[in-house]
Coordinates of C-alpha atoms in Angstrom, one line a residue:
X25 CA -45.0 20.0 9.2
X26 CA -46.8 19.9 12.6
X27 CA -49.2 17.3 13.8
X28 CA -51.2 17.2 17.1
X29 CA -51.9 14.1 19.1
X30 CA -54.2 14.9 22.1
X31 CA -55.0 12.3 24.7
X32 CA -57.5 11.9 27.5
X33 CA -54.8 11.1 30.1
X34 CA -51.1 10.8 30.6
X35 CA -51.2 7.1 30.5
X36 CA -52.5 7.1 26.9
X37 CA -49.9 9.7 25.9
X38 CA -47.1 7.6 27.4
X39 CA -48.2 4.5 25.6
X40 CA -48.7 6.2 22.2
X41 CA -45.4 8.2 22.4
X42 CA -43.4 5.1 23.4
X43 CA -44.7 3.3 20.4
X44 CA -44.0 6.2 18.1
X45 CA -40.4 6.5 19.4
X46 CA -39.9 2.8 19.0
X47 CA -41.0 2.9 15.4
X48 CA -38.7 5.8 14.5
X49 CA -35.7 4.5 16.3
X50 CA -36.2 0.9 15.4
X51 CA -36.5 1.7 11.7
X52 CA -33.4 3.8 11.7
X53 CA -31.4 1.3 13.7
X54 CA -32.2 -1.4 11.2
X55 CA -31.1 0.9 8.4
X56 CA -27.6 1.5 9.7
X57 CA -27.9 3.3 13.0
X58 CA -30.2 5.6 14.9
X59 CA -29.6 8.7 17.0
X60 CA -32.0 9.7 19.7
X61 CA -31.7 12.9 21.6
X62 CA -33.8 13.1 24.8
X63 CA -34.9 15.6 27.4
X64 CA -35.4 15.4 31.2
X65 CA -38.7 15.7 33.0
X66 CA -41.4 13.6 34.7
X67 CA -43.5 12.9 31.6
X68 CA -40.5 11.6 29.5
X69 CA -39.4 9.6 32.5
X70 CA -42.4 7.3 32.2
X71 CA -41.8 7.0 28.5
X72 CA -38.2 6.1 28.9
X73 CA -39.0 3.4 31.4
X74 CA -41.2 1.7 28.9
X75 CA -38.9 2.3 26.0
X76 CA -35.9 0.7 27.8
X77 CA -37.6 -2.7 27.5
X78 CA -38.5 -2.4 23.8
X79 CA -37.1 -5.0 21.5
X80 CA -35.0 -2.8 19.3
X81 CA -31.5 -3.1 17.8
X82 CA -30.1 -1.1 20.7
X83 CA -26.5 -1.8 19.8
X84 CA -27.1 0.4 16.7
X85 CA -28.6 3.2 18.7
X86 CA -26.8 6.3 20.0
X87 CA -28.5 8.3 22.7
X88 CA -27.7 11.9 23.6
X89 CA -29.3 14.7 25.5
X90 CA -31.1 17.9 24.5
X91 CA -29.9 19.9 27.6
X92 CA -28.4 19.6 31.0
X93 CA -28.1 21.6 34.2
X94 CA -24.4 22.3 35.0
X95 CA -24.4 20.0 38.0
X96 CA -22.6 16.7 38.6
X97 CA -24.2 13.3 38.1
X98 CA -24.5 12.9 41.8
X99 CA -26.8 16.0 42.0
X100 CA -30.6 15.2 42.4
X101 CA -31.4 17.5 39.5
X102 CA -29.0 15.9 37.0
X103 CA -30.9 15.0 33.8
X104 CA -28.1 12.6 32.8
X105 CA -28.5 10.6 36.0
X106 CA -32.3 10.3 35.4
X107 CA -31.9 9.3 31.8
X108 CA -29.3 6.6 32.6
X109 CA -31.5 5.2 35.4
X110 CA -34.7 5.1 33.3
X111 CA -33.7 4.8 29.7
X112 CA -30.1 3.5 29.4
X113 CA -31.0 0.3 31.3
X114 CA -32.5 -3.0 30.6
X115 CA -32.5 -3.9 26.9
X116 CA -31.5 -0.3 26.1
X117 CA -28.3 -0.6 28.1
X118 CA -26.7 -1.9 24.9
X119 CA -27.1 1.5 23.3
X120 CA -24.2 4.1 23.2
X121 CA -24.9 7.0 25.5
X122 CA -23.1 10.4 25.7
X123 CA -23.9 13.0 28.2
X124 CA -23.5 16.8 28.2
X125 CA -21.9 17.5 31.6
X126 CA -18.2 17.4 32.2
X127 CA -16.2 18.8 35.1
X128 CA -14.7 22.1 33.9
X129 CA -13.4 25.4 35.2
X130 CA -16.6 27.2 34.1
X131 CA -19.8 26.7 32.2
X132 CA -18.3 28.0 28.9
X133 CA -15.6 25.4 29.1
X134 CA -18.0 22.6 29.8
X135 CA -20.0 23.7 26.8
X136 CA -16.9 23.5 24.6
X137 CA -16.2 20.0 25.9
X138 CA -19.8 19.0 25.0
X139 CA -19.4 20.6 21.5
X140 CA -16.6 18.3 20.8
X141 CA -18.6 15.2 21.9
X142 CA -21.8 16.3 20.1
X143 CA -20.3 17.7 16.9
X144 CA -21.3 14.6 15.0
X145 CA -23.8 13.0 17.3
X146 CA -26.3 15.9 17.2
X147 CA -26.2 16.7 13.5
X148 CA -29.1 15.2 11.5
X149 CA -30.3 13.1 14.4
X150 CA -33.2 10.8 13.7
X151 CA -35.4 12.0 16.6
X152 CA -35.3 14.7 19.2
X153 CA -37.6 14.6 22.2
X154 CA -38.5 18.0 23.6
X155 CA -40.5 19.3 26.5
X156 CA -41.9 22.8 27.1
X157 CA -42.1 24.9 30.2
X158 CA -44.9 27.2 31.3
X159 CA -42.6 30.1 30.3
X160 CA -42.3 28.9 26.7
X161 CA -38.8 27.5 27.0
X162 CA -37.8 24.2 25.3
X163 CA -34.5 22.4 25.9
X164 CA -32.7 25.1 28.0
X165 CA -33.6 27.9 25.7
X166 CA -35.1 30.2 28.3
X167 CA -36.6 33.6 27.4
X168 CA -34.1 36.4 28.0
X169 CA -31.4 34.0 29.2
X170 CA -27.8 35.1 28.9
X171 CA -26.7 33.5 25.6
X172 CA -30.2 33.0 24.2
X173 CA -29.6 35.0 21.0
X174 CA -26.7 32.9 19.8
X175 CA -28.5 29.7 20.8
X176 CA -31.6 30.6 18.8
X177 CA -29.7 31.5 15.6
X178 CA -31.0 29.1 12.9
X179 CA -27.8 29.6 10.9
X180 CA -25.4 28.8 13.6
X181 CA -22.8 26.1 12.9
X182 CA -22.4 25.4 16.7
X183 CA -24.2 22.6 18.3
X184 CA -24.0 23.3 22.0
X185 CA -24.4 26.6 23.9
X186 CA -23.9 27.7 27.5
X187 CA -26.9 29.6 28.9
X188 CA -27.5 31.4 32.1
X189 CA -31.2 31.6 32.8
X190 CA -33.0 34.2 34.9
X191 CA -34.2 32.7 38.1
X192 CA -37.9 31.9 38.2
X193 CA -40.3 29.2 39.5
X194 CA -39.6 27.3 36.3
X195 CA -35.8 27.3 36.4
X196 CA -35.4 26.5 40.1
X197 CA -32.0 27.1 41.6
X198 CA -29.8 25.7 38.8
X199 CA -29.5 28.6 36.4
X200 CA -26.3 27.5 34.5
X201 CA -27.4 25.3 31.6
X202 CA -25.8 23.4 28.6
X203 CA -28.2 23.1 25.7
X204 CA -28.5 22.2 22.1
X205 CA -29.1 25.3 20.0
X206 CA -32.1 25.7 17.7
X207 CA -30.2 25.0 14.6
X208 CA -29.1 21.6 15.9
X209 CA -32.6 20.8 17.1
X210 CA -34.1 21.6 13.7
X211 CA -31.4 19.5 11.9
X212 CA -33.2 16.4 13.2
X213 CA -35.3 14.3 10.9
X214 CA -38.2 14.5 13.3
X215 CA -39.1 16.2 16.6
X216 CA -41.6 15.1 19.3
X217 CA -42.8 17.8 21.6
X218 CA -44.4 16.6 24.9
X219 CA -46.8 18.9 26.7
X220 CA -49.1 18.2 29.7
X221 CA -51.7 20.3 31.5
X222 CA -54.1 22.9 30.5
X223 CA -51.8 25.8 31.4
X224 CA -49.1 24.5 29.1
X225 CA -51.7 23.9 26.3
X226 CA -52.5 27.6 26.5
X227 CA -48.8 28.5 26.2
X228 CA -48.4 26.1 23.3
X229 CA -51.3 27.8 21.4
X230 CA -49.8 31.2 22.1
X231 CA -46.5 30.0 20.8
X232 CA -48.0 29.3 17.4
X233 CA -48.3 33.0 16.7
X234 CA -45.9 35.0 18.9
X235 CA -42.2 35.7 18.2
X236 CA -39.6 33.2 19.4
X237 CA -37.9 36.0 21.4
X238 CA -41.0 35.9 23.6
X239 CA -41.5 32.1 23.7
X240 CA -38.5 30.2 22.4
X241 CA -40.5 27.1 21.7
X242 CA -42.1 29.1 18.9
X243 CA -38.8 28.6 17.0
X244 CA -39.5 24.9 16.9
X245 CA -43.2 25.3 16.1
X246 CA -43.1 28.1 13.5
X247 CA -40.9 26.4 10.9
X248 CA -41.4 24.2 7.9
X249 CA -38.1 22.3 7.6
X250 CA -38.6 19.6 10.3
X251 CA -41.7 17.6 11.1
X252 CA -43.0 18.2 14.7
X253 CA -45.4 15.9 16.4
X254 CA -47.0 17.5 19.4
X255 CA -48.3 15.1 22.2
X256 CA -50.6 16.6 24.8
X257 CA -52.6 15.2 27.8
X258 CA -54.3 16.9 30.7

């Protein structure tokens, strides 16, 4: 269920991945509607910029998010702000977009709000775009985070989870996160995992064999229910 696509440089990865996403979303949109769930990050940003100008039936496309920092849209680290500026623009501005962040009294309440919005959006989505950190996290499923056990439960009926990450060079200052759980991610018809750099390639290879408690991305890679296409470039 896992295929690897390795490229000589990021430009080639971006071009190939943009085409792959366009094919999946375009086919689903023409067949009654498509749901695309996306991640933040510098590599996806280049893909989203190209994708926003693709000739797709965008009015039949719903776009959601894989995870978000618990920060307002005005914050420079907001994934939603980046996605709106790069993807939900141009031709893709005709798509329906739903974010994860809402102003609430606490992180848990914000996650409950997102659960209501995503209860139908994130089940059986057509395509999920994931990244991976050098610590083996994907979405906001960080190793040893507060709330990680519930979020990694493949049998969970919940879609969205509040997580409090342990501070590290990977997390930065924004430790409160709102994220899709593993069950919701694996309910997708297809997953694309984007990885760049030799250091992350080494982590990826390790995640093919270690327990998901150590490297959460292993929960995505070591399963046979959902096809995963891995895109890597130096």
